[in-house]
Amino acid sequence: MSGIGKLFVISAPSGAGKTTLIKQVLNRFKSLSYSVSHTTRSPRKNEQEGRDYFFITPVEFEQKISLDHWLEWAKVHDNYYGTSKEFVKNSLEKGRSLLLDIDVQGARQIMTSNPDLVSIFIMPPSFEILSQRLENRGTDSREVITRRIENAKSEIVQKDMYQYVVVNDDLDEAVEELCSIFKKEMD
Ligand code: ADP
Ligand code: 5GP
């Protein structure tokens, strides 16, 4: 991938607070863009097409797999998620740095092909707190939460492949730690 923009990848188990943290980082760094992924899951209450995700059908997603549209893609919690190759290429070539919020399977795919990228894993303080946060968020059923906690275990064991690990216990402290990573890597 050519261009002067820098690629950042953030992964975390669902409910660890990644979306909350990313919003704060994007507010702080105006030269950083968010890579809007495509997904086949249904939109949540506050989510907007094109801002949070592009919501597409499984058939559309699979067509794009066969057309080699994705920089990376994965099936997470029974839904497809993918990053558009063209979107990333265009942003980086314009000199924009780009933040990808993707799961560990997707991160592994692009780490191999983009050795210059900066990778960050967000950890919850404990499984109990992770479970509480998912419940408090109120966006997922009990069954979905149980599946997300199960997935969290297999995601957390892969955290060592990331350059940075940030524990999201106190929100303000986690924001500061994350922003200091972006500041250092974007300078
Ligand atoms: P993710 O994007 O990783 O799935 P969210 O950002 O949606 O997670 O956060 C999950 C829930 O936890 C939300 O209700 C959010 O407000 C809350 N949350 C995030 N970070 C913290 C924190 N440090 N302390 C307490 N609650 C938090
Ligand atoms: P959620 O459904 O909670 O928005 O996201 C579930 C998981 O899918 C999160 O771990 C998130 O990082 C991941 N995800 C979101 N977009 C992409 C993507 O484009 N590619 C991959 N591989 N994972 C993604």
PDB file of C-alpha atoms and ligand atoms in Angstrom:
ATOM      1  CA  MET A   1       0.000   0.000   0.000  1.00  0.00           C
ATOM      2  CA  SER A   2       1.662   3.294  -1.105  1.00  0.00           C
ATOM      3  CA  GLY A   3       1.044   6.901   0.086  1.00  0.00           C
ATOM      4  CA  ILE A   4       1.958   8.887   3.144  1.00  0.00           C
ATOM      5  CA  GLY A   5      -1.068   8.205   5.334  1.00  0.00           C
ATOM      6  CA  LYS A   6      -0.564   5.814   8.209  1.00  0.00           C
ATOM      7  CA  LEU A   7      -2.718   2.787   8.860  1.00  0.00           C
ATOM      8  CA  PHE A   8      -3.935   2.063  12.406  1.00  0.00           C
ATOM      9  CA  VAL A   9      -5.751  -1.101  13.400  1.00  0.00           C
ATOM     10  CA  ILE A  10      -7.713  -1.390  16.639  1.00  0.00           C
ATOM     11  CA  SER A  11      -9.254  -4.652  17.850  1.00  0.00           C
ATOM     12  CA  ALA A  12     -11.031  -5.594  21.053  1.00  0.00           C
ATOM     13  CA  PRO A  13     -13.537  -8.083  22.343  1.00  0.00           C
ATOM     14  CA  SER A  14     -17.065  -6.779  21.819  1.00  0.00           C
ATOM     15  CA  GLY A  15     -18.078  -4.567  24.772  1.00  0.00           C
ATOM     16  CA  ALA A  16     -14.516  -3.611  25.799  1.00  0.00           C
ATOM     17  CA  GLY A  17     -15.260   0.017  24.875  1.00  0.00           C
ATOM     18  CA  LYS A  18     -13.588   0.276  21.490  1.00  0.00           C
ATOM     19  CA  THR A  19     -16.323   2.396  19.853  1.00  0.00           C
ATOM     20  CA  THR A  20     -16.371   4.779  22.836  1.00  0.00           C
ATOM     21  CA  LEU A  21     -12.582   5.184  22.739  1.00  0.00           C
ATOM     22  CA  ILE A  22     -12.373   5.546  18.968  1.00  0.00           C
ATOM     23  CA  LYS A  23     -14.897   8.425  18.998  1.00  0.00           C
ATOM     24  CA  GLN A  24     -12.664  10.345  21.377  1.00  0.00           C
ATOM     25  CA  VAL A  25      -9.526   9.679  19.344  1.00  0.00           C
ATOM     26  CA  LEU A  26     -11.242  10.831  16.125  1.00  0.00           C
ATOM     27  CA  ASN A  27     -12.353  14.053  17.842  1.00  0.00           C
ATOM     28  CA  ARG A  28      -8.791  14.737  18.871  1.00  0.00           C
ATOM     29  CA  PHE A  29      -6.947  13.916  15.602  1.00  0.00           C
ATOM     30  CA  LYS A  30      -8.440  15.753  12.653  1.00  0.00           C
ATOM     31  CA  SER A  31      -6.083  14.241  10.079  1.00  0.00           C
ATOM     32  CA  LEU A  32      -7.294  10.770  11.011  1.00  0.00           C
ATOM     33  CA  SER A  33     -10.227   9.179   9.160  1.00  0.00           C
ATOM     34  CA  TYR A  34     -12.363   6.239  10.175  1.00  0.00           C
ATOM     35  CA  SER A  35     -12.650   3.331   7.784  1.00  0.00           C
ATOM     36  CA  VAL A  36     -16.362   2.545   7.536  1.00  0.00           C
ATOM     37  CA  SER A  37     -16.713  -1.222   7.206  1.00  0.00           C
ATOM     38  CA  HIS A  38     -19.388  -3.233   5.459  1.00  0.00           C
ATOM     39  CA  THR A  39     -21.425  -5.715   7.462  1.00  0.00           C
ATOM     40  CA  THR A  40     -24.329  -8.106   7.015  1.00  0.00           C
ATOM     41  CA  ARG A  41     -25.601  -7.613  10.582  1.00  0.00           C
ATOM     42  CA  SER A  42     -28.678  -5.450  11.236  1.00  0.00           C
ATOM     43  CA  PRO A  43     -28.170  -1.813  12.244  1.00  0.00           C
ATOM     44  CA  ARG A  44     -28.431  -1.020  15.970  1.00  0.00           C
ATOM     45  CA  LYS A  45     -30.753   1.728  17.177  1.00  0.00           C
ATOM     46  CA  ASN A  46     -28.358   4.666  16.825  1.00  0.00           C
ATOM     47  CA  GLU A  47     -26.386   3.443  13.842  1.00  0.00           C
ATOM     48  CA  GLN A  48     -26.439   5.210  10.496  1.00  0.00           C
ATOM     49  CA  GLU A  49     -25.762   3.798   7.034  1.00  0.00           C
ATOM     50  CA  GLY A  50     -22.405   5.087   5.764  1.00  0.00           C
ATOM     51  CA  ARG A  51     -21.376   6.551   9.124  1.00  0.00           C
ATOM     52  CA  ASP A  52     -21.136   3.447  11.329  1.00  0.00           C
ATOM     53  CA  TYR A  53     -21.297   0.751   8.658  1.00  0.00           C
ATOM     54  CA  PHE A  54     -22.506   0.068   5.161  1.00  0.00           C
ATOM     55  CA  PHE A  55     -25.221  -2.515   5.747  1.00  0.00           C
ATOM     56  CA  ILE A  56     -25.412  -5.065   2.941  1.00  0.00           C
ATOM     57  CA  THR A  57     -26.906  -8.525   2.401  1.00  0.00           C
ATOM     58  CA  PRO A  58     -24.933 -11.790   2.641  1.00  0.00           C
ATOM     59  CA  VAL A  59     -25.394 -12.256  -1.128  1.00  0.00           C
ATOM     60  CA  GLU A  60     -23.914  -8.808  -1.855  1.00  0.00           C
ATOM     61  CA  PHE A  61     -21.053  -9.521   0.550  1.00  0.00           C
ATOM     62  CA  GLU A  62     -20.249 -12.853  -1.087  1.00  0.00           C
ATOM     63  CA  GLN A  63     -20.336 -11.268  -4.554  1.00  0.00           C
ATOM     64  CA  LYS A  64     -17.751  -8.770  -3.366  1.00  0.00           C
ATOM     65  CA  ILE A  65     -15.581 -11.638  -2.073  1.00  0.00           C
ATOM     66  CA  SER A  66     -15.546 -13.161  -5.535  1.00  0.00           C
ATOM     67  CA  LEU A  67     -14.762  -9.742  -7.086  1.00  0.00           C
ATOM     68  CA  ASP A  68     -11.728  -9.364  -4.762  1.00  0.00           C
ATOM     69  CA  HIS A  69     -13.253  -6.184  -3.315  1.00  0.00           C
ATOM     70  CA  TRP A  70     -12.061  -6.691   0.273  1.00  0.00           C
ATOM     71  CA  LEU A  71      -8.700  -5.722   1.751  1.00  0.00           C
ATOM     72  CA  GLU A  72      -9.702  -8.119   4.534  1.00  0.00           C
ATOM     73  CA  TRP A  73     -12.903  -9.742   5.641  1.00  0.00           C
ATOM     74  CA  ALA A  74     -14.077 -12.122   8.341  1.00  0.00           C
ATOM     75  CA  LYS A  75     -17.120 -13.812   9.749  1.00  0.00           C
ATOM     76  CA  VAL A  76     -17.592 -12.513  13.304  1.00  0.00           C
ATOM     77  CA  HIS A  77     -20.465 -13.614  15.573  1.00  0.00           C
ATOM     78  CA  ASP A  78     -22.166 -15.219  12.512  1.00  0.00           C
ATOM     79  CA  ASN A  79     -22.100 -12.056  10.384  1.00  0.00           C
ATOM     80  CA  TYR A  80     -19.754 -10.946   7.640  1.00  0.00           C
ATOM     81  CA  TYR A  81     -17.597  -7.839   8.123  1.00  0.00           C
ATOM     82  CA  GLY A  82     -15.192  -6.399   5.554  1.00  0.00           C
ATOM     83  CA  THR A  83     -12.960  -3.444   4.661  1.00  0.00           C
ATOM     84  CA  SER A  84     -13.024  -2.046   1.122  1.00  0.00           C
ATOM     85  CA  LYS A  85      -9.619  -2.257  -0.548  1.00  0.00           C
ATOM     86  CA  GLU A  86     -10.307   0.784  -2.708  1.00  0.00           C
ATOM     87  CA  PHE A  87     -11.422   2.994   0.180  1.00  0.00           C
ATOM     88  CA  VAL A  88      -8.218   2.287   2.132  1.00  0.00           C
ATOM     89  CA  LYS A  89      -5.997   2.796  -0.911  1.00  0.00           C
ATOM     90  CA  ASN A  90      -7.652   6.133  -1.840  1.00  0.00           C
ATOM     91  CA  SER A  91      -7.437   7.490   1.716  1.00  0.00           C
ATOM     92  CA  LEU A  92      -3.790   6.594   2.182  1.00  0.00           C
ATOM     93  CA  GLU A  93      -2.857   7.984  -1.234  1.00  0.00           C
ATOM     94  CA  LYS A  94      -4.514  11.298  -0.293  1.00  0.00           C
ATOM     95  CA  GLY A  95      -2.219  11.407   2.738  1.00  0.00           C
ATOM     96  CA  ARG A  96      -5.033  10.688   5.212  1.00  0.00           C
ATOM     97  CA  SER A  97      -4.194   8.406   8.117  1.00  0.00           C
ATOM     98  CA  LEU A  98      -6.828   5.766   8.598  1.00  0.00           C
ATOM     99  CA  LEU A  99      -8.224   3.936  11.598  1.00  0.00           C
ATOM    100  CA  LEU A 100      -9.572   0.428  11.036  1.00  0.00           C
ATOM    101  CA  ASP A 101     -11.826  -1.051  13.714  1.00  0.00           C
ATOM    102  CA  ILE A 102     -11.616  -4.737  12.847  1.00  0.00           C
ATOM    103  CA  ASP A 103     -11.513  -8.105  14.575  1.00  0.00           C
ATOM    104  CA  VAL A 104      -8.428 -10.240  15.219  1.00  0.00           C
ATOM    105  CA  GLN A 105      -8.923 -12.410  12.118  1.00  0.00           C
ATOM    106  CA  GLY A 106      -9.010  -9.322   9.870  1.00  0.00           C
ATOM    107  CA  ALA A 107      -6.089  -7.721  11.702  1.00  0.00           C
ATOM    108  CA  ARG A 108      -3.974 -10.813  11.138  1.00  0.00           C
ATOM    109  CA  GLN A 109      -4.729 -10.701   7.386  1.00  0.00           C
ATOM    110  CA  ILE A 110      -3.562  -7.110   6.935  1.00  0.00           C
ATOM    111  CA  MET A 111      -0.617  -7.235   9.341  1.00  0.00           C
ATOM    112  CA  THR A 112       1.039  -9.675   6.972  1.00  0.00           C
ATOM    113  CA  SER A 113       0.586  -7.487   3.891  1.00  0.00           C
ATOM    114  CA  ASN A 114       1.181  -4.089   5.626  1.00  0.00           C
ATOM    115  CA  PRO A 115       4.207  -4.345   7.930  1.00  0.00           C
ATOM    116  CA  ASP A 116       4.133  -0.554   8.583  1.00  0.00           C
ATOM    117  CA  LEU A 117       0.729  -0.478  10.201  1.00  0.00           C
ATOM    118  CA  VAL A 118       0.253   0.343  13.879  1.00  0.00           C
ATOM    119  CA  SER A 119      -1.810  -2.227  15.790  1.00  0.00           C
ATOM    120  CA  ILE A 120      -3.599  -1.717  19.109  1.00  0.00           C
ATOM    121  CA  PHE A 121      -5.624  -4.161  21.197  1.00  0.00           C
ATOM    122  CA  ILE A 122      -8.143  -2.855  23.759  1.00  0.00           C
ATOM    123  CA  MET A 123      -8.579  -5.093  26.824  1.00  0.00           C
ATOM    124  CA  PRO A 124     -11.501  -5.060  29.253  1.00  0.00           C
ATOM    125  CA  PRO A 125     -10.410  -5.070  32.934  1.00  0.00           C
ATOM    126  CA  SER A 126     -12.152  -8.455  33.489  1.00  0.00           C
ATOM    127  CA  PHE A 127     -14.741 -10.808  31.974  1.00  0.00           C
ATOM    128  CA  GLU A 128     -17.233  -9.751  34.653  1.00  0.00           C
ATOM    129  CA  ILE A 129     -16.916  -6.110  33.642  1.00  0.00           C
ATOM    130  CA  LEU A 130     -17.079  -7.042  29.959  1.00  0.00           C
ATOM    131  CA  SER A 131     -20.335  -8.882  30.562  1.00  0.00           C
ATOM    132  CA  GLN A 132     -21.753  -5.953  32.573  1.00  0.00           C
ATOM    133  CA  ARG A 133     -20.847  -3.472  29.828  1.00  0.00           C
ATOM    134  CA  LEU A 134     -22.577  -5.568  27.184  1.00  0.00           C
ATOM    135  CA  GLU A 135     -25.664  -5.817  29.377  1.00  0.00           C
ATOM    136  CA  ASN A 136     -25.672  -2.107  30.219  1.00  0.00           C
ATOM    137  CA  ARG A 137     -25.292  -1.185  26.551  1.00  0.00           C
ATOM    138  CA  GLY A 138     -28.642  -2.865  26.009  1.00  0.00           C
ATOM    139  CA  THR A 139     -28.124  -3.559  22.297  1.00  0.00           C
ATOM    140  CA  ASP A 140     -27.778  -7.352  22.336  1.00  0.00           C
ATOM    141  CA  SER A 141     -29.887 -10.279  23.545  1.00  0.00           C
ATOM    142  CA  ARG A 142     -28.699 -12.597  26.349  1.00  0.00           C
ATOM    143  CA  GLU A 143     -27.848 -15.221  23.733  1.00  0.00           C
ATOM    144  CA  VAL A 144     -25.774 -12.788  21.647  1.00  0.00           C
ATOM    145  CA  ILE A 145     -23.966 -11.561  24.784  1.00  0.00           C
ATOM    146  CA  THR A 146     -23.062 -15.146  25.760  1.00  0.00           C
ATOM    147  CA  ARG A 147     -21.642 -15.758  22.273  1.00  0.00           C
ATOM    148  CA  ARG A 148     -19.659 -12.497  22.400  1.00  0.00           C
ATOM    149  CA  ILE A 149     -18.128 -13.435  25.783  1.00  0.00           C
ATOM    150  CA  GLU A 150     -17.137 -16.856  24.418  1.00  0.00           C
ATOM    151  CA  ASN A 151     -15.497 -15.174  21.410  1.00  0.00           C
ATOM    152  CA  ALA A 152     -13.745 -12.711  23.737  1.00  0.00           C
ATOM    153  CA  LYS A 153     -11.744 -15.580  25.257  1.00  0.00           C
ATOM    154  CA  SER A 154     -10.300 -16.662  21.911  1.00  0.00           C
ATOM    155  CA  GLU A 155      -9.648 -13.026  20.906  1.00  0.00           C
ATOM    156  CA  ILE A 156      -7.798 -12.126  24.124  1.00  0.00           C
ATOM    157  CA  VAL A 157      -5.321 -15.002  23.750  1.00  0.00           C
ATOM    158  CA  GLN A 158      -4.199 -13.386  20.471  1.00  0.00           C
ATOM    159  CA  LYS A 159      -3.489  -9.944  21.952  1.00  0.00           C
ATOM    160  CA  ASP A 160       0.298 -10.434  21.819  1.00  0.00           C
ATOM    161  CA  MET A 161       0.356 -10.078  18.047  1.00  0.00           C
ATOM    162  CA  TYR A 162      -0.521  -6.375  18.542  1.00  0.00           C
ATOM    163  CA  GLN A 163       2.130  -3.690  19.109  1.00  0.00           C
ATOM    164  CA  TYR A 164       0.161  -1.973  21.880  1.00  0.00           C
ATOM    165  CA  VAL A 165      -2.300  -3.271  24.488  1.00  0.00           C
ATOM    166  CA  VAL A 166      -4.491  -0.703  26.287  1.00  0.00           C
ATOM    167  CA  VAL A 167      -6.667  -1.742  29.244  1.00  0.00           C
ATOM    168  CA  ASN A 168      -9.945   0.208  29.257  1.00  0.00           C
ATOM    169  CA  ASP A 169     -10.657   0.402  32.982  1.00  0.00           C
ATOM    170  CA  ASP A 170     -10.975   4.105  33.785  1.00  0.00           C
ATOM    171  CA  LEU A 171     -12.272   5.705  30.571  1.00  0.00           C
ATOM    172  CA  ASP A 172     -10.340   8.986  30.807  1.00  0.00           C
ATOM    173  CA  GLU A 173      -7.070   7.190  31.489  1.00  0.00           C
ATOM    174  CA  ALA A 174      -7.611   4.801  28.566  1.00  0.00           C
ATOM    175  CA  VAL A 175      -8.389   7.753  26.243  1.00  0.00           C
ATOM    176  CA  GLU A 176      -5.161   9.494  27.304  1.00  0.00           C
ATOM    177  CA  GLU A 177      -3.088   6.345  26.812  1.00  0.00           C
ATOM    178  CA  LEU A 178      -4.592   5.731  23.388  1.00  0.00           C
ATOM    179  CA  CYS A 179      -4.158   9.347  22.282  1.00  0.00           C
ATOM    180  CA  SER A 180      -0.520   9.307  23.320  1.00  0.00           C
ATOM    181  CA  ILE A 181       0.019   6.298  21.029  1.00  0.00           C
ATOM    182  CA  PHE A 182      -1.588   8.126  18.083  1.00  0.00           C
ATOM    183  CA  LYS A 183       0.390  11.282  18.821  1.00  0.00           C
ATOM    184  CA  LYS A 184       3.670   9.376  18.874  1.00  0.00           C
ATOM    185  CA  GLU A 185       2.927   7.345  15.745  1.00  0.00           C
ATOM    186  CA  MET A 186       1.549  10.244  13.672  1.00  0.00           C
ATOM    187  CA  ASP A 187       4.415  12.663  14.384  1.00  0.00           C
TER     188      ASP A 187
HETATM  189  P1  ADP B   1     -17.295  -1.992  21.808  1.00  0.00           P
HETATM  190  O1  ADP B   1     -17.313  -0.987  20.685  1.00  0.00           O
HETATM  191  O2  ADP B   1     -15.915  -2.418  22.169  1.00  0.00           O
HETATM  192  O3  ADP B   1     -18.224  -3.142  21.580  1.00  0.00           O
HETATM  193  P2  ADP B   1     -18.653   0.110  23.370  1.00  0.00           P
HETATM  194  O4  ADP B   1     -17.797   1.305  23.102  1.00  0.00           O
HETATM  195  O5  ADP B   1     -20.004   0.029  22.710  1.00  0.00           O
HETATM  196  O6  ADP B   1     -17.824  -1.246  23.127  1.00  0.00           O
HETATM  197  O7  ADP B   1     -18.808   0.037  24.970  1.00  0.00           O
HETATM  198  C1  ADP B   1     -19.634  -0.948  25.593  1.00  0.00           C
HETATM  199  C2  ADP B   1     -20.385  -0.288  26.761  1.00  0.00           C
HETATM  200  O8  ADP B   1     -19.446  -0.003  27.811  1.00  0.00           O
HETATM  201  C3  ADP B   1     -21.054   1.035  26.387  1.00  0.00           C
HETATM  202  O9  ADP B   1     -22.293   1.125  27.060  1.00  0.00           O
HETATM  203  C4  ADP B   1     -20.044   2.084  26.909  1.00  0.00           C
HETATM  204  O10 ADP B   1     -20.702   3.288  27.242  1.00  0.00           O
HETATM  205  C5  ADP B   1     -19.445   1.403  28.132  1.00  0.00           C
HETATM  206  N1  ADP B   1     -18.042   1.759  28.420  1.00  0.00           N
HETATM  207  C6  ADP B   1     -17.025   1.928  27.546  1.00  0.00           C
HETATM  208  N2  ADP B   1     -15.862   2.197  28.182  1.00  0.00           N
HETATM  209  C7  ADP B   1     -16.156   2.206  29.510  1.00  0.00           C
HETATM  210  C8  ADP B   1     -15.365   2.438  30.700  1.00  0.00           C
HETATM  211  N3  ADP B   1     -14.054   2.690  30.659  1.00  0.00           N
HETATM  212  N4  ADP B   1     -15.994   2.365  31.882  1.00  0.00           N
HETATM  213  C9  ADP B   1     -17.322   2.085  31.944  1.00  0.00           C
HETATM  214  N5  ADP B   1     -18.124   1.862  30.878  1.00  0.00           N
HETATM  215  C10 ADP B   1     -17.547   1.924  29.664  1.00  0.00           C
HETATM  216  P1  5GP B   2     -20.022  -4.970  16.104  1.00  0.00           P
HETATM  217  O1  5GP B   2     -21.055  -5.890  15.510  1.00  0.00           O
HETATM  218  O2  5GP B   2     -20.041  -4.976  17.617  1.00  0.00           O
HETATM  219  O3  5GP B   2     -20.064  -3.566  15.508  1.00  0.00           O
HETATM  220  O4  5GP B   2     -18.603  -5.542  15.674  1.00  0.00           O
HETATM  221  C1  5GP B   2     -18.265  -6.865  15.936  1.00  0.00           C
HETATM  222  C2  5GP B   2     -16.811  -7.103  15.595  1.00  0.00           C
HETATM  223  O5  5GP B   2     -16.594  -6.968  14.191  1.00  0.00           O
HETATM  224  C3  5GP B   2     -15.846  -6.126  16.270  1.00  0.00           C
HETATM  225  O6  5GP B   2     -14.762  -6.909  16.787  1.00  0.00           O
HETATM  226  C4  5GP B   2     -15.366  -5.257  15.132  1.00  0.00           C
HETATM  227  O7  5GP B   2     -14.048  -4.773  15.329  1.00  0.00           O
HETATM  228  C5  5GP B   2     -15.395  -6.246  13.982  1.00  0.00           C
HETATM  229  N1  5GP B   2     -15.415  -5.572  12.680  1.00  0.00           N
HETATM  230  C6  5GP B   2     -16.052  -4.437  12.317  1.00  0.00           C
HETATM  231  N2  5GP B   2     -15.785  -4.130  11.045  1.00  0.00           N
HETATM  232  C7  5GP B   2     -14.937  -5.075  10.583  1.00  0.00           C
HETATM  233  C8  5GP B   2     -14.273  -5.294   9.336  1.00  0.00           C
HETATM  234  O8  5GP B   2     -14.401  -4.561   8.362  1.00  0.00           O
HETATM  235  N3  5GP B   2     -13.487  -6.400   9.255  1.00  0.00           N
HETATM  236  C9  5GP B   2     -13.304  -7.262  10.288  1.00  0.00           C
HETATM  237  N4  5GP B   2     -12.488  -8.290  10.112  1.00  0.00           N
HETATM  238  N5  5GP B   2     -13.906  -7.086  11.486  1.00  0.00           N
HETATM  239  C10 5GP B   2     -14.699  -6.007  11.625  1.00  0.00           C
END
